[in-house]
XYZ file of C-alpha atoms in Angstrom:
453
model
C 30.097 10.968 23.813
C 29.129 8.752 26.756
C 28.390 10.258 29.877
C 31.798 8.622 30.981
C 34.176 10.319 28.721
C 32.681 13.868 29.776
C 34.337 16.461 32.550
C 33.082 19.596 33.411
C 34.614 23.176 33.928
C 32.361 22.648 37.725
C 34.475 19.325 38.048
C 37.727 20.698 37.365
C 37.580 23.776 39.388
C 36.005 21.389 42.314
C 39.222 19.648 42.146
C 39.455 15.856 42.257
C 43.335 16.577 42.152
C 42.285 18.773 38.646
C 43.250 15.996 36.780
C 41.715 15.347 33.382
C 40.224 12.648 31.942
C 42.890 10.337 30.076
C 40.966 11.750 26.983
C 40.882 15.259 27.560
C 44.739 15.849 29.098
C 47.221 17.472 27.253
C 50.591 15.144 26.504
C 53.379 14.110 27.932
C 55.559 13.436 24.860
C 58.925 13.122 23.537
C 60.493 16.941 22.011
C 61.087 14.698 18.661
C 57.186 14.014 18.136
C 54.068 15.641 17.741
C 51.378 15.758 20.906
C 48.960 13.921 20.278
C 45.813 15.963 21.563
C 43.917 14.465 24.311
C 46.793 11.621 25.093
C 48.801 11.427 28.341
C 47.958 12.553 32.293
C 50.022 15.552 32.048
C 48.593 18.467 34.360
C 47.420 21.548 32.363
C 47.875 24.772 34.777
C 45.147 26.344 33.287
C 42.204 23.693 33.615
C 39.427 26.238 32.313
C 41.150 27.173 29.033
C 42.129 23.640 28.553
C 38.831 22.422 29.220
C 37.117 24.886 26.867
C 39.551 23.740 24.172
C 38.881 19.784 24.455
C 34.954 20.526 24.408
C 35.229 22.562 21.283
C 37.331 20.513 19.542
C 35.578 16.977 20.396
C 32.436 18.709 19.096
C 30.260 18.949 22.826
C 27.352 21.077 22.761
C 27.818 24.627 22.870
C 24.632 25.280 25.237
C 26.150 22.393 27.440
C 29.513 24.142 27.422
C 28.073 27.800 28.153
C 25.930 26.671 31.098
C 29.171 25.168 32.244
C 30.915 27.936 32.073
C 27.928 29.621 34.069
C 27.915 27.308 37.067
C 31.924 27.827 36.880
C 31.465 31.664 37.526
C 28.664 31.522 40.471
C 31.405 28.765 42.567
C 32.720 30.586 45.437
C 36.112 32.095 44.313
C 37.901 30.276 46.744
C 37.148 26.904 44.497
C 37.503 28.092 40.957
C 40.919 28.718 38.866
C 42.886 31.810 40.107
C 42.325 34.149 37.539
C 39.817 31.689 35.582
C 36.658 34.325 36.241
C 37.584 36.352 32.708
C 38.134 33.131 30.820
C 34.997 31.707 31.505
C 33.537 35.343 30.642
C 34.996 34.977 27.479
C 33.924 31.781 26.600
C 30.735 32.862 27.282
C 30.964 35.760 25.235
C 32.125 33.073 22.385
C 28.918 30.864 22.335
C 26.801 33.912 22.175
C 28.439 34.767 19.058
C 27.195 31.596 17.558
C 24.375 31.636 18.789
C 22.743 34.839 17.596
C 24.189 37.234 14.569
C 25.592 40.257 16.249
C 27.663 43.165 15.026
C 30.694 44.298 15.316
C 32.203 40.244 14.982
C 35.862 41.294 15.577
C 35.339 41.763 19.260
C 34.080 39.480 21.800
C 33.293 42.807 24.450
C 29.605 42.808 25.743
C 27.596 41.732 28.523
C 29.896 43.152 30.965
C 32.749 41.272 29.607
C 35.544 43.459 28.158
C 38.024 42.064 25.721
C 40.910 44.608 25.904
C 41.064 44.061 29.825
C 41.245 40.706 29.435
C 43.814 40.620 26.910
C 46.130 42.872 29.277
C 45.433 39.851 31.760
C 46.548 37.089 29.822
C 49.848 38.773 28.346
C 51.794 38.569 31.538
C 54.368 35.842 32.655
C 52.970 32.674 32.906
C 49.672 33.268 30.798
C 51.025 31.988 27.249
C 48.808 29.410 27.304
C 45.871 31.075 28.419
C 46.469 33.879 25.730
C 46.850 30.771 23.148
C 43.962 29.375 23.662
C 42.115 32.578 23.622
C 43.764 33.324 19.852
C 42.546 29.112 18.968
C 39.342 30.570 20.226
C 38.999 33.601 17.695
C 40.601 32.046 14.803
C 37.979 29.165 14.947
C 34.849 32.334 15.448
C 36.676 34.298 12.491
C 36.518 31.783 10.164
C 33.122 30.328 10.893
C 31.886 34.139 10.558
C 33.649 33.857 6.895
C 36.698 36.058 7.723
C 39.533 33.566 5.998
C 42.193 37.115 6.808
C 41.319 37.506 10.458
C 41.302 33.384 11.350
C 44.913 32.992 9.682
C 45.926 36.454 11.675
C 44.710 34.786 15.503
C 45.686 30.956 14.674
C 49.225 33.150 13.724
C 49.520 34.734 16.470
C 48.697 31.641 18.521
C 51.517 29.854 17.125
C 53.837 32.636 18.363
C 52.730 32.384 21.964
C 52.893 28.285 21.211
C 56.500 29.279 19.960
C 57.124 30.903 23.460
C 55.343 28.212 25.569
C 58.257 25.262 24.074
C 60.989 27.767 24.627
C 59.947 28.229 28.526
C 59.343 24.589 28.855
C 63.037 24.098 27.015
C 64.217 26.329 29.507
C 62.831 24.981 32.843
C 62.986 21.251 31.756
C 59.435 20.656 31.569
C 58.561 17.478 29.584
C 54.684 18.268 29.309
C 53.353 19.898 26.445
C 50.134 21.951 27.149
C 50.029 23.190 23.747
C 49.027 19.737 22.400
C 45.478 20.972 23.513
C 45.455 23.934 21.249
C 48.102 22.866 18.331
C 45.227 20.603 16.600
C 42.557 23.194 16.574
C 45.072 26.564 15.781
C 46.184 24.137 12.835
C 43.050 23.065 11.508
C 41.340 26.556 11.463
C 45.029 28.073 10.097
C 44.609 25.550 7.087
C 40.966 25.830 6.526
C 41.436 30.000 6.163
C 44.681 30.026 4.061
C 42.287 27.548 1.611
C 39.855 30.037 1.621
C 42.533 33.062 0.482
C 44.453 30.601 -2.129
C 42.049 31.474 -5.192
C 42.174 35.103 -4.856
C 46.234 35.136 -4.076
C 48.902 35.998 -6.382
C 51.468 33.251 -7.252
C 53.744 33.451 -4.830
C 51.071 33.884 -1.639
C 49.267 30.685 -3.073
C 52.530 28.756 -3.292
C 53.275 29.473 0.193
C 49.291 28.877 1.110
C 49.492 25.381 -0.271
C 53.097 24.477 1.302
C 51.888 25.621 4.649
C 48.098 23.708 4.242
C 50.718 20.496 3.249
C 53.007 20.570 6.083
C 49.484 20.713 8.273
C 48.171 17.938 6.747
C 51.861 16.331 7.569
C 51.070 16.655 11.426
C 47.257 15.870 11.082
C 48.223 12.779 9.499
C 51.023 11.602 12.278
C 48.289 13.121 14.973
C 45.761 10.139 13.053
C 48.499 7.540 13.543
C 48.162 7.925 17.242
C 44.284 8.805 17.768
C 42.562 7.971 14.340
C 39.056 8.306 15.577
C 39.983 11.835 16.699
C 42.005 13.336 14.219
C 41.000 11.390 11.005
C 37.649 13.222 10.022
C 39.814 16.648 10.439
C 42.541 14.776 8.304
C 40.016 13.824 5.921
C 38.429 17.373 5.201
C 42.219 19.135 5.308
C 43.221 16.937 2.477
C 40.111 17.017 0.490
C 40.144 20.928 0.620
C 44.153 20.979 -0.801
C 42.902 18.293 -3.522
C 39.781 21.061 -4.635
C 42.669 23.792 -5.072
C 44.938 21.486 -7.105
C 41.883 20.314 -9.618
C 42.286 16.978 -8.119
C 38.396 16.488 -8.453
C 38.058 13.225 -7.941
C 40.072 13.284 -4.927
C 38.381 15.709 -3.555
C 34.596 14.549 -4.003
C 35.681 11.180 -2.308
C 37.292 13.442 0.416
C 34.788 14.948 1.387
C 32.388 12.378 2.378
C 34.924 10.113 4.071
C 35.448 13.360 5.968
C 31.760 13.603 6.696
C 30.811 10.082 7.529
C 33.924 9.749 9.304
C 32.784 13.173 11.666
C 29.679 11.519 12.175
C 30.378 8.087 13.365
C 32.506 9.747 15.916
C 30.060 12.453 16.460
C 31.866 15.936 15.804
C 28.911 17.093 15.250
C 30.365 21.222 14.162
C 33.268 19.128 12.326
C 30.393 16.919 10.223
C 28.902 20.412 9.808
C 32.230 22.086 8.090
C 32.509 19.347 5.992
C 29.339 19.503 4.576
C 29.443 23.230 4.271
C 33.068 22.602 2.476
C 31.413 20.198 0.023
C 28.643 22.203 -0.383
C 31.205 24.988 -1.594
C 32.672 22.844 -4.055
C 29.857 21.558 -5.546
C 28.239 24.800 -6.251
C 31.630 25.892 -7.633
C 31.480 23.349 -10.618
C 27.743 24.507 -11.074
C 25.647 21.593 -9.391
C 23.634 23.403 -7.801
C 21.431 20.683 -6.382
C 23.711 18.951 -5.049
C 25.330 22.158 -3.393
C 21.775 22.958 -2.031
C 21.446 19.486 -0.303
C 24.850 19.900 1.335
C 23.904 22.894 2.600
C 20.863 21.947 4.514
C 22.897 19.319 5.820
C 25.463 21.927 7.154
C 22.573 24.038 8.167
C 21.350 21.143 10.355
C 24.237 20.188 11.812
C 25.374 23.804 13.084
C 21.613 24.385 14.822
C 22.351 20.783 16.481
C 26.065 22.063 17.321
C 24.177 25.265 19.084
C 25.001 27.521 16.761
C 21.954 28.293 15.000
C 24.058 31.942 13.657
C 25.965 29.917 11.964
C 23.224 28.254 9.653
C 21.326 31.445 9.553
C 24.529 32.875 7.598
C 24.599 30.135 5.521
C 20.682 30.685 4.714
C 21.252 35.017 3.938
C 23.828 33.701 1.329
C 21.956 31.563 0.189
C 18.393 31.990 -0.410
C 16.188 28.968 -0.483
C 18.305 26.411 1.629
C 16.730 25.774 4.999
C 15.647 22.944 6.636
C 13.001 21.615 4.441
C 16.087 21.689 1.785
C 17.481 18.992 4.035
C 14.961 17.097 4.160
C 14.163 16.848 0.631
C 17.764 15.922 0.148
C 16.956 12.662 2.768
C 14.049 11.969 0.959
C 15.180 12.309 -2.423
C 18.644 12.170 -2.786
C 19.538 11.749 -6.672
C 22.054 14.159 -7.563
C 23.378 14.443 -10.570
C 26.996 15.426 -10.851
C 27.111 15.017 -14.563
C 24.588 14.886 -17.590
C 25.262 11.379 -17.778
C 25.630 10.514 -13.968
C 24.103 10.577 -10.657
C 25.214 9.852 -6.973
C 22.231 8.812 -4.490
C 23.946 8.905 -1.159
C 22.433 6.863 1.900
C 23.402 8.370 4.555
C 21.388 7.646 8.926
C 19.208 4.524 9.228
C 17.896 2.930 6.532
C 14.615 1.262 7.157
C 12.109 -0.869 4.655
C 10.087 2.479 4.608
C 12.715 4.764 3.563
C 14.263 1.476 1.138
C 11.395 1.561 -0.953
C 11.150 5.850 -0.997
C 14.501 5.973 -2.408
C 14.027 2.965 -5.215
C 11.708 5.219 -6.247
C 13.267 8.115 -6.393
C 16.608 6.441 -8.487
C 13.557 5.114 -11.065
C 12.409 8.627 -11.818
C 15.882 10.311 -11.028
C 16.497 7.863 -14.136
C 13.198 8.726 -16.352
C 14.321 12.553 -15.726
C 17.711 12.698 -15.785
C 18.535 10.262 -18.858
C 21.335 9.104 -16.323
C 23.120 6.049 -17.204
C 25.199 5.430 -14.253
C 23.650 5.856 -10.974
C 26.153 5.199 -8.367
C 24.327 4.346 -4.640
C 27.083 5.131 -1.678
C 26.046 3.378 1.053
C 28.992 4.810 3.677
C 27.205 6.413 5.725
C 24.250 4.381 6.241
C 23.497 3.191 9.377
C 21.320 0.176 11.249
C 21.151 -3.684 10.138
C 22.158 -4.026 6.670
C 19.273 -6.636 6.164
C 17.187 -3.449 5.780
C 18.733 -2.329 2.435
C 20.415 -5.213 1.224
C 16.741 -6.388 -0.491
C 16.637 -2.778 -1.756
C 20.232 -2.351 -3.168
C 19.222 -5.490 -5.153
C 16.105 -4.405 -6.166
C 17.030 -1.211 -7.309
C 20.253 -3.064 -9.501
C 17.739 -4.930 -11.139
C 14.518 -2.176 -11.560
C 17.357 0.680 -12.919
C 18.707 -1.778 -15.153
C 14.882 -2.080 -16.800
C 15.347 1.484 -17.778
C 18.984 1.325 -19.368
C 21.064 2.139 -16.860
C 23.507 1.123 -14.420
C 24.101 1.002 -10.873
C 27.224 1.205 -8.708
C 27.468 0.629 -5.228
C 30.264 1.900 -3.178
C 30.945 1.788 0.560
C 29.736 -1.637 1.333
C 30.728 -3.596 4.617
C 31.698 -6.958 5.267
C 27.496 -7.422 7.245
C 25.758 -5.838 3.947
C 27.670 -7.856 1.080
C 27.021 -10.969 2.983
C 23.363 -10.080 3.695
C 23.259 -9.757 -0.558
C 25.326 -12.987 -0.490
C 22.688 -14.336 1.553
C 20.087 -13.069 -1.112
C 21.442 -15.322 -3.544
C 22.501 -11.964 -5.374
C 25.906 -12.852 -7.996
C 28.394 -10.102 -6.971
C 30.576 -10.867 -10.063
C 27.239 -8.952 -12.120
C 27.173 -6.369 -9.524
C 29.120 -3.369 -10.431
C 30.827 -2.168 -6.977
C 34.106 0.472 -5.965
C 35.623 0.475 -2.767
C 35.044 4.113 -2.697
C 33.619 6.909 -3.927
C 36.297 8.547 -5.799
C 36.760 4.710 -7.375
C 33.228 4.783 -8.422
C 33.378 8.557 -9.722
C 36.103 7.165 -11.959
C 34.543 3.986 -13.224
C 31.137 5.755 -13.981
C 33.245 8.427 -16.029
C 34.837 5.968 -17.936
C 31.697 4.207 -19.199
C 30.011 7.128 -20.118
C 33.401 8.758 -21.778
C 34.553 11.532 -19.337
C 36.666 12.396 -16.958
C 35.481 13.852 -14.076
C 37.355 17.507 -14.773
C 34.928 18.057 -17.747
């Protein structure tokens, strides 16, 4: 984010009227429609839980949010948030649980910080929100930790106090809605961990699973209307992860990297990270393992540039052999087959004449290997001037086409089909999809299959 859009926990217990920033304020809506998070100039009466909230959900740092939270506690108590001293304890208590593996993960007591006292502060009058945002807090640590049960339990609970916060507002007239700060991430964690119980559920849990994951994928999708950039790589990932537990494959596989390019061109960085971990998931779970390896390390990486290095350390105990040098083999070489018969080399960061010429060469012998005969080159997330690859793209058309097979490119821009226009290339012989999922399809069909096989 640019320096510009950030606020500090220092800045809002300083004052400057404790007004947030016209991204980072909860909503002043109509009771018909859904908040949308971080629109409006209403005034939150709890500025450090609502702060905490907006950082972890727009994806800031975690070590930039814990020091926060330091300088927070050492301000004279006469210019921090009545009551705020626990909260920022808390918070505190949070990153350290990403940061480094520690037992005992249901409880966020230690270093002086005690979690039942706390709770008895925040369950008085006037602390609904407060208590809220402490449930948002562990549902999103439960289900990062891999506890699907305990995340659905908090981001539950939270809803009841959310519940309680609209009836008091109802009752004193109140137009604001401070629980449009903690609605987005409650519901995003609450449909991520009922995905993760679906396959194990009997038939009538699982039908209530996926009509609950639906009806959040309802509001993320009005939340998108108003704040696409925002909401649409959650949107994304939500709807990809209902399409994997419906056998929608196709659906899915193009889900999932919208979600993640879409995460990192507006940089939520531990959203990027979920995705790929998601995809990784998937993969694995229709046996390609390579593939699932080199999401992985990408989901490793991300977390350990997120802050939370416990997080990718997890990841690495499960499984053995994916670490960082997994991640960058998947840069460097990135043919993955997701078939006998076909192959998806995803481009994904800056794209120089270097790294161009590195991954021709890798779809030639991806080809000599594999016996591929579609290779389809996705080019969404792929960053810099398209000049750069362009040359490549039609290189690689022409050199793959020397050994039998056939290239599809998907994700292309209105500056990179008119830098190949510009290279005299014929687009009406150059096999391209709008998407992924469209180019899935089309390479299935020419080799015979469906994806589902």
């Amino acid at each position: 984010m640019p320096p510009s859009d950030h606020f500090s926990l220092q800045h809002l217990a300083e004052g400057a009227g404790l007004a947030l920033h016209r991204e980072t304020s909860s909503a002043v809506v109509p009771a018909n429609r859904d908040p949308v998070e971080g629109r409006g100039a209403a005034q939150p009466r709890h500025p450090y839980a609502a702060a905490v909230l907006v950082r972890l959900g727009r994806g800031d740092g975690l070590d930039e949010i814990d020091a926060e939270a330091a300088q927070a506690i050492a301000l004279p108590e006469q210019l921090r948030e009545p009551g705020g001293l626990p909260f920022l304890a808390m918070t505190r208590q949070f990153v350290a649980r990403l940061r480094r593996r520690m037992p005992g993960p249901d409880t966020l007591s230690g270093a002086g910080f005690d979690e039942e006292a706390f709770r008895a502060t925040v369950e008085g009058p006037g602390r609904a929100f407060t208590r809220a945002c402490t449930l948002a807090m562990k549902a999103m640590l439960a289900w990062l930790q891999g506890d699907a049960a305990r995340a659905l339990a908090a981001a539950l609970a939270a809803e009841e106090w959310m519940r309680q916060m609209r009836q008091m507002r109802q009752m004193h007239q109140r137009p604001e809605s401070e629980d449009s700060i903690v609605a987005p991430k409650v519901a995003f964690y609450a449909h991520l961990a009922r995905a993760a119980l679906c396959p194990e559920a009997e038939a009538e849990a699982r039908a209530e699973h996926l009509a609950a994951m639906e009806a959040i994928e309802v509001r993320f999708a009005g939340w998108a209307a108003g704040c696409a950039e925002r909401f649409e790589p959650r949107r994304l990932l939500l709807d990809a992860e209902r399409a994997r537990l419906l056998g929608d494959h196709e659906a899915a596989l193009d889900g999932y990297d919208q979600a993640i390019a879409a995460a990192e061109r507006g940089r939520f960085t531990q959203v990027e990270a979920i995705a790929c971990e998601r995809a990784a998931t998937y993969h694995l779970g229709r046996g390609r393992a390579r593939l699932g390896r080199a999401y992985l390390g990408e989901a490793c990486a991300g977390f350990r540039r997120w802050g939370a290095p416990a997080l990718a350390e997890a990841i690495e105990a499960r499984h053995p052999g994916v670490d960082a040098q997994a991640h960058l083999e998947a840069l460097s070489t990135p043919f993955l087959p997701i078939t006998d018969e076909v192959a998806v080399m995803p481009l994904v960061g800056a794209v120089d004449v270097a790294r161009s010429r590195q991954m021709m060469d890798a779809a030639l012998a991806g080809v000599h290997q594999s016996g591929a005969r579609v290779v389809i080159v996705d080019v969404t997330g792929a960053t810099g001037d398209p000049t750069g690859f362009a040359p490549f793209l039609h290189r690689t058309v022409l050199a793959v086409r020397l050994l039998g097979a056939e290239v599809v490119i998907t994700g292309l821009g209105p500056r990179s089909s008119r830098s190949l226009l510009d290279l005299g290339v014929d687009l009406d012989a150059l096999a391209s999809q709008g998407t992924l999922q469209k180019a899935v399809t089309y390479a299935m069909r020419r080799v015979g299959k469906r994806l589902g096989q």
